[in-house]
């Protein structure tokens, strides 16, 4: 019988790509999402892309903080492991509404862990973030680099990592992998799945994409005076399909008896500046992206990229795609879905 994996936040940008990879890999995927920042259309498309494996996907519209609903789900089905994405992720919003972030991300996670424990499901892959490296003094960041949070969103990631460590210390039968990943961009190569943020995009590539399709006049570049090659911020962009493969590798690792509570970086190990990324997107799309130079965005690090040696060594995983493929696939999604999933409504 195929393994059954619960994916929280599975209707979201990254979650939907992982659910597809799970189905294609022969897993059964059960998605829990409250659809606060996603559309059920994404899951319909995942089913289509998974072809004959599509029926192995089921969806439950549940808020993770709704313990009775989660209890009912765990009572009705046995899960081999949980991949946990559900959470709020907008840095600026987290500064304005910290209680909303602590409530959703922390209470959601604690409720999930309690229900998992009660049902003897003790295998977890958690979506942490490279944001836990704050403004690093030394790059590339390794899993041993100092951690710090620059905003409430980042603090929820740090707190959840600590909760997971404490849980494993209290009961070594828990197997937990914390994935600190860098900047996921791009889309499934089919152009049918992609990122569709609500409101004004916070992140670079969704904004660039909306300029390219004519929804916004220009990209505001936050900071042109950093100590980098062209003065703009540097990040480790990773193709979302590579990230999905990294999740499958982490899931497989949970069966290794030596795993306790482990952290892995997922990135490419390469730093790319904002202007380099824009140039790569212009090349891939043939569209000019008008730029407006602005001051630095509060809370932004100057240079953030990671070492991926540990993941390569222990998960046997390495990112395959570069920024050309990321921009090609992002544009394929944008040009086919200029208004995201709503284009098909
Ligand atoms: P997303 O917003 O597209 O997906 C998150 C999903 O969780 C959404 O579908 C949302 O509706 C759901 N959700 C939120 N709160 C919920 C709750 N209480 N109950 C049930 N469902 C809930 O975001 P994403 O980009 O796919 O990110 C997924 C995860 O990866 C998040 O935890 C995020 O913090 C983390 N992460 C994202 C990035 C990034 O740049 N996108 C980088 C590092 C880490
Ligand atoms: N940027 C702009 N203009 C924009 C948006 C972004 O110039 O309109 C710049 C930023 O200033 C930064 C770079 O593009 O220099 C990347 O910014 P993003 O907002 O795309 O990504 P961040 O690195 O700030 O953060 C993202 C996610 C976090 C996650 C982190 C992990 O938003 O949730 O990656 O590295 F934790």
XYZ file of C-alpha atoms and ligand atoms in Angstrom:
425
model
C 0.000 0.000 0.000
C 1.353 3.476 -0.826
C 2.417 5.836 1.972
C -0.112 8.445 2.969
C 1.288 11.924 3.600
C -0.622 14.770 5.224
C 0.332 18.124 3.684
C -0.734 21.189 5.655
C -0.934 24.326 3.507
C -0.883 22.047 0.472
C -3.008 24.388 -1.671
C -0.374 27.141 -1.431
C 2.454 28.025 -3.793
C 5.098 25.618 -2.526
C 2.643 23.084 -1.104
C 0.853 22.534 -4.433
C 4.168 21.774 -6.165
C 5.116 19.281 -3.458
C 1.707 17.597 -3.583
C 2.185 17.054 -7.324
C 5.659 15.541 -6.779
C 4.234 13.260 -4.082
C 1.463 12.007 -6.368
C 3.883 11.446 -9.245
C 6.131 9.553 -6.807
C 3.293 7.153 -5.954
C 2.347 8.650 -2.569
C -1.155 9.366 -1.359
C -1.513 13.044 -0.429
C -4.085 14.425 1.982
C -4.176 18.228 1.991
C -5.352 20.371 4.889
C -5.678 24.082 4.086
C -8.014 26.892 5.153
C -7.557 28.559 1.719
C -6.712 31.878 3.409
C -3.949 32.500 0.887
C -4.662 29.979 -1.839
C -7.203 28.625 -4.293
C -8.698 25.180 -4.597
C -8.160 25.521 -8.352
C -4.470 24.833 -7.721
C -5.372 21.403 -6.351
C -7.697 20.662 -9.286
C -4.769 21.389 -11.580
C -2.456 19.211 -9.494
C -4.914 16.348 -9.961
C -4.941 16.891 -13.731
C -1.158 17.042 -13.937
C -0.860 13.862 -11.878
C -3.028 12.055 -14.489
C -3.790 8.492 -13.320
C -2.375 9.301 -9.863
C -4.732 12.283 -9.474
C -7.331 10.330 -7.483
C -4.691 9.803 -4.756
C -5.202 13.432 -3.692
C -7.854 14.456 -1.178
C -8.547 17.918 0.172
C -9.957 19.011 3.552
C -10.771 22.665 4.143
C -9.639 22.841 7.767
C -7.923 25.529 9.805
C -5.047 23.906 11.686
C -6.178 25.555 14.894
C -9.490 23.687 14.676
C -8.435 20.783 16.881
C -11.696 18.785 16.727
C -11.624 18.868 12.905
C -7.981 17.755 12.867
C -8.722 15.022 15.426
C -11.524 13.732 13.228
C -9.234 13.591 10.210
C -6.480 11.711 12.090
C -9.088 9.312 13.501
C -10.350 8.537 10.000
C -6.984 7.882 8.385
C -3.459 6.790 9.320
C -0.683 9.075 8.078
C 2.891 7.911 7.590
C 4.255 11.453 7.881
C 3.253 15.112 7.834
C 4.719 17.886 5.689
C 3.869 21.167 7.352
C 3.619 24.339 5.235
C 0.516 26.021 6.645
C 1.293 29.460 7.991
C 1.252 33.162 7.305
C 4.408 34.429 5.611
C 4.306 38.159 4.849
C 7.151 39.798 6.744
C 5.723 43.360 6.742
C 2.277 42.193 7.827
C 3.864 40.247 10.682
C 5.381 43.490 11.999
C 1.975 45.206 11.895
C -0.034 42.262 13.236
C 2.298 40.195 15.431
C -0.485 38.537 17.425
C -2.134 37.311 14.250
C 1.178 35.703 13.214
C 1.888 34.148 16.612
C -1.673 32.900 16.839
C -1.787 31.348 13.384
C 1.732 29.969 13.062
C 2.404 28.878 16.645
C -1.038 27.701 17.729
C -1.554 26.017 14.352
C 1.717 24.113 14.733
C 1.214 23.178 18.381
C -2.293 21.908 17.629
C -0.935 19.842 14.762
C 1.854 18.354 16.909
C -0.576 17.514 19.715
C -2.924 15.700 17.370
C -0.028 13.890 15.672
C 1.270 12.728 19.070
C -2.173 11.556 20.163
C -2.447 9.424 17.017
C 1.119 8.064 17.086
C 2.170 9.897 13.920
C 5.641 11.171 14.796
C 7.307 11.942 11.474
C 7.415 15.579 10.415
C 9.034 17.746 7.745
C 8.687 21.407 8.718
C 9.048 24.421 6.385
C 11.408 26.682 8.237
C 13.176 29.466 6.387
C 16.532 31.024 5.662
C 15.069 34.096 7.330
C 16.326 32.539 10.602
C 19.876 33.575 9.570
C 18.866 37.244 9.910
C 21.585 39.494 8.450
C 24.452 36.994 8.349
C 28.002 38.173 9.049
C 29.404 35.322 6.994
C 28.008 33.701 3.835
C 27.298 31.057 2.732
C 25.169 30.253 5.788
C 25.631 26.749 7.097
C 23.225 24.950 9.404
C 25.599 25.915 12.258
C 25.529 29.662 11.483
C 24.103 31.880 14.240
C 20.355 32.388 14.042
C 18.308 35.461 14.854
C 14.948 36.844 13.878
C 14.406 40.272 12.373
C 10.594 40.268 12.585
C 7.670 38.307 14.129
C 7.368 36.047 11.070
C 11.009 34.986 11.439
C 10.520 34.541 15.181
C 7.657 32.101 14.576
C 10.065 29.980 12.509
C 12.727 30.092 15.249
C 10.188 29.263 17.966
C 8.777 26.332 15.986
C 12.276 24.969 15.397
C 12.859 25.087 19.180
C 9.487 23.456 19.891
C 10.450 20.618 17.542
C 13.827 20.162 19.273
C 12.161 20.061 22.696
C 9.598 17.582 21.449
C 12.293 15.263 20.160
C 14.259 15.617 23.417
C 11.162 14.601 25.359
C 10.390 11.610 23.117
C 13.098 10.276 20.816
C 10.597 8.356 18.706
C 9.835 11.662 16.942
C 11.659 12.053 13.606
C 11.733 15.671 12.508
C 13.427 17.450 9.621
C 13.539 21.239 9.615
C 14.099 22.598 6.111
C 15.558 26.083 5.983
C 15.032 27.124 2.466
C 16.054 30.232 0.656
C 14.044 32.090 -2.022
C 11.726 29.781 -3.946
C 10.793 31.092 -7.390
C 9.603 29.725 -10.719
C 6.721 27.436 -11.467
C 5.923 23.968 -12.658
C 7.199 23.765 -16.279
C 3.658 23.064 -17.530
C 2.683 26.637 -16.632
C -0.425 25.338 -14.839
C 0.860 25.793 -11.265
C 2.521 28.891 -9.863
C 2.545 31.619 -7.265
C -0.632 33.681 -6.998
C -0.323 36.025 -4.025
C -3.314 37.969 -2.741
C -3.005 41.772 -2.987
C 0.259 43.566 -3.725
C 3.091 41.023 -3.921
C 5.747 41.341 -1.208
C 8.286 39.198 -2.970
C 10.482 40.120 -5.885
C 9.491 37.663 -8.609
C 5.699 37.789 -8.197
C 6.027 41.579 -8.444
C 8.261 41.381 -11.533
C 5.791 38.985 -13.124
C 2.897 41.397 -12.548
C 4.871 44.238 -14.140
C 5.595 42.009 -17.144
C 1.899 41.272 -17.745
C 0.952 44.944 -17.364
C -0.720 44.773 -13.960
C 1.804 47.170 -12.381
C 3.804 49.967 -13.995
C 7.268 49.396 -12.522
C 9.325 47.411 -10.042
C 10.541 49.325 -7.018
C 14.097 48.226 -6.249
C 14.598 48.403 -2.498
C 18.191 49.484 -1.925
C 20.847 50.261 -4.528
C 23.604 51.110 -2.058
C 24.409 47.683 -0.596
C 27.996 46.500 -0.592
C 27.258 44.040 -3.395
C 28.403 43.775 -7.028
C 25.694 46.159 -8.320
C 24.438 47.692 -5.056
C 21.238 45.608 -4.866
C 20.427 42.804 -2.424
C 21.719 39.285 -3.108
C 19.649 36.124 -2.564
C 19.817 32.389 -3.150
C 16.936 31.777 -5.568
C 15.825 28.165 -5.866
C 13.453 26.669 -8.438
C 10.265 25.493 -6.718
C 10.499 22.115 -8.503
C 14.003 21.595 -7.058
C 12.557 22.483 -3.671
C 9.802 19.901 -4.150
C 12.436 17.261 -4.892
C 14.251 18.332 -1.709
C 11.072 17.656 0.269
C 10.782 14.152 -1.179
C 14.430 13.548 -0.243
C 13.717 14.761 3.315
C 10.660 12.526 3.522
C 12.770 9.507 2.521
C 15.369 10.489 5.124
C 12.733 10.203 7.877
C 12.935 6.413 7.498
C 16.639 6.488 8.414
C 16.850 5.240 12.033
C 19.676 7.714 12.766
C 17.417 10.745 12.230
C 16.325 12.637 15.326
C 15.627 16.325 14.826
C 17.775 17.555 11.937
C 18.067 20.838 10.068
C 18.977 21.207 6.378
C 19.440 24.194 4.105
C 17.816 23.951 0.680
C 19.184 26.412 -1.842
C 21.546 26.514 -4.799
C 24.544 27.835 -2.893
C 24.745 30.765 -5.358
C 23.973 34.417 -4.740
C 22.131 36.422 -7.417
C 21.430 40.143 -7.160
C 18.027 41.755 -7.658
C 19.223 43.404 -10.887
C 20.682 40.148 -12.201
C 17.369 38.427 -11.560
C 15.439 41.186 -13.326
C 17.805 40.965 -16.323
C 17.336 37.175 -16.491
C 13.560 37.620 -16.401
C 13.671 40.288 -19.142
C 15.664 37.880 -21.298
C 13.294 34.967 -20.675
C 10.127 37.000 -21.264
C 11.241 39.512 -23.863
C 9.554 42.173 -21.681
C 11.167 45.335 -20.383
C 10.740 45.769 -16.620
C 10.788 49.503 -15.763
C 12.626 50.160 -12.486
C 12.175 52.753 -9.760
C 15.088 53.030 -7.331
C 14.129 53.336 -3.674
C 15.723 53.146 -0.270
C 16.374 49.869 1.527
C 13.380 47.912 2.833
C 13.545 47.708 6.635
C 14.477 44.249 7.856
C 16.174 43.172 4.608
C 19.550 41.470 4.737
C 22.251 42.556 2.318
C 23.462 39.142 1.157
C 21.812 35.830 1.970
C 22.811 32.553 0.409
C 23.417 29.146 1.842
C 25.733 26.205 1.828
C 23.897 23.117 0.608
C 26.687 20.637 1.389
C 24.826 18.963 4.238
C 21.720 18.327 2.105
C 23.888 17.051 -0.750
C 25.740 14.685 1.569
C 22.921 13.431 3.778
C 19.791 13.816 1.650
C 21.519 13.025 -1.626
C 19.821 16.090 -3.105
C 21.158 18.968 -5.164
C 19.332 21.739 -7.023
C 19.384 21.177 -10.791
C 18.021 24.435 -12.153
C 19.570 27.882 -12.561
C 18.031 31.343 -12.828
C 17.391 30.949 -16.589
C 15.058 27.998 -15.981
C 13.469 29.749 -12.970
C 12.657 32.829 -15.085
C 11.561 30.767 -18.108
C 9.063 28.796 -16.013
C 7.908 31.851 -14.057
C 7.146 33.606 -17.340
C 5.404 30.536 -18.760
C 3.067 30.571 -15.730
C 2.615 34.380 -15.842
C 1.854 34.550 -19.542
C -0.663 31.691 -19.323
C -2.234 33.000 -16.085
C -1.772 36.790 -15.976
C -4.333 37.035 -13.187
C -3.276 33.856 -11.427
C -5.833 31.148 -10.804
C -8.648 33.695 -11.153
C -7.918 33.854 -14.899
C -9.838 30.617 -15.229
C -12.756 31.566 -13.026
P 1.427 30.141 0.757
O 0.774 31.255 1.501
O 1.220 30.062 -0.710
O 0.997 28.743 1.415
C 0.654 28.610 2.773
C -0.699 27.913 2.836
O -1.080 27.713 4.201
C -1.813 28.705 2.166
O -2.476 27.875 1.236
C -2.731 29.112 3.317
O -4.080 29.197 2.917
C -2.465 28.003 4.318
N -2.694 28.342 5.722
C -2.226 29.409 6.424
N -2.632 29.355 7.701
C -3.372 28.215 7.824
C -4.053 27.608 8.906
N -4.085 28.163 10.128
N -4.714 26.451 8.690
C -4.713 25.875 7.458
N -4.088 26.414 6.400
C -3.425 27.569 6.580
O 2.991 30.204 1.096
P 4.214 29.395 0.470
O 5.098 30.365 -0.214
O 3.741 28.218 -0.262
O 4.967 28.983 1.813
C 4.718 27.752 2.451
C 5.557 27.657 3.719
O 6.936 27.818 3.410
C 5.233 28.729 4.758
O 5.290 28.143 6.048
C 6.341 29.742 4.596
O 6.588 30.434 5.787
C 7.502 28.849 4.215
N 8.537 29.566 3.448
C 8.184 30.286 2.323
C 9.157 30.984 1.623
C 8.803 31.796 0.400
O 9.576 32.678 0.030
N 7.689 31.516 -0.278
C 10.489 30.927 2.030
C 10.817 30.166 3.152
C 9.821 29.499 3.859
N 12.793 43.387 -3.605
C 12.702 44.549 -4.341
N 11.459 44.946 -4.752
C 10.315 44.259 -4.446
C 10.441 43.054 -3.689
C 11.692 42.663 -3.278
O 13.702 45.201 -4.621
O 9.226 44.684 -4.849
C 14.135 42.936 -3.173
C 14.273 42.887 -1.662
O 14.590 44.134 -1.136
C 15.368 41.830 -1.499
C 15.128 40.874 -2.672
O 14.348 41.607 -3.616
O 16.623 42.431 -1.652
C 14.367 39.618 -2.278
O 13.180 39.984 -1.602
P 11.933 38.996 -1.394
O 10.870 39.753 -0.709
O 11.585 38.331 -2.692
O 12.535 37.849 -0.486
P 13.210 37.933 0.949
O 14.613 37.479 0.776
O 12.992 39.235 1.599
O 12.359 36.884 1.778
C 11.899 35.644 1.226
C 10.545 35.304 1.856
C 10.698 34.969 3.305
C 11.745 33.921 3.471
C 13.041 34.335 2.843
C 14.042 33.233 2.918
O 9.655 36.397 1.734
O 9.485 34.451 3.778
O 12.818 34.649 1.459
O 15.243 33.647 2.411
F 11.939 33.695 4.778
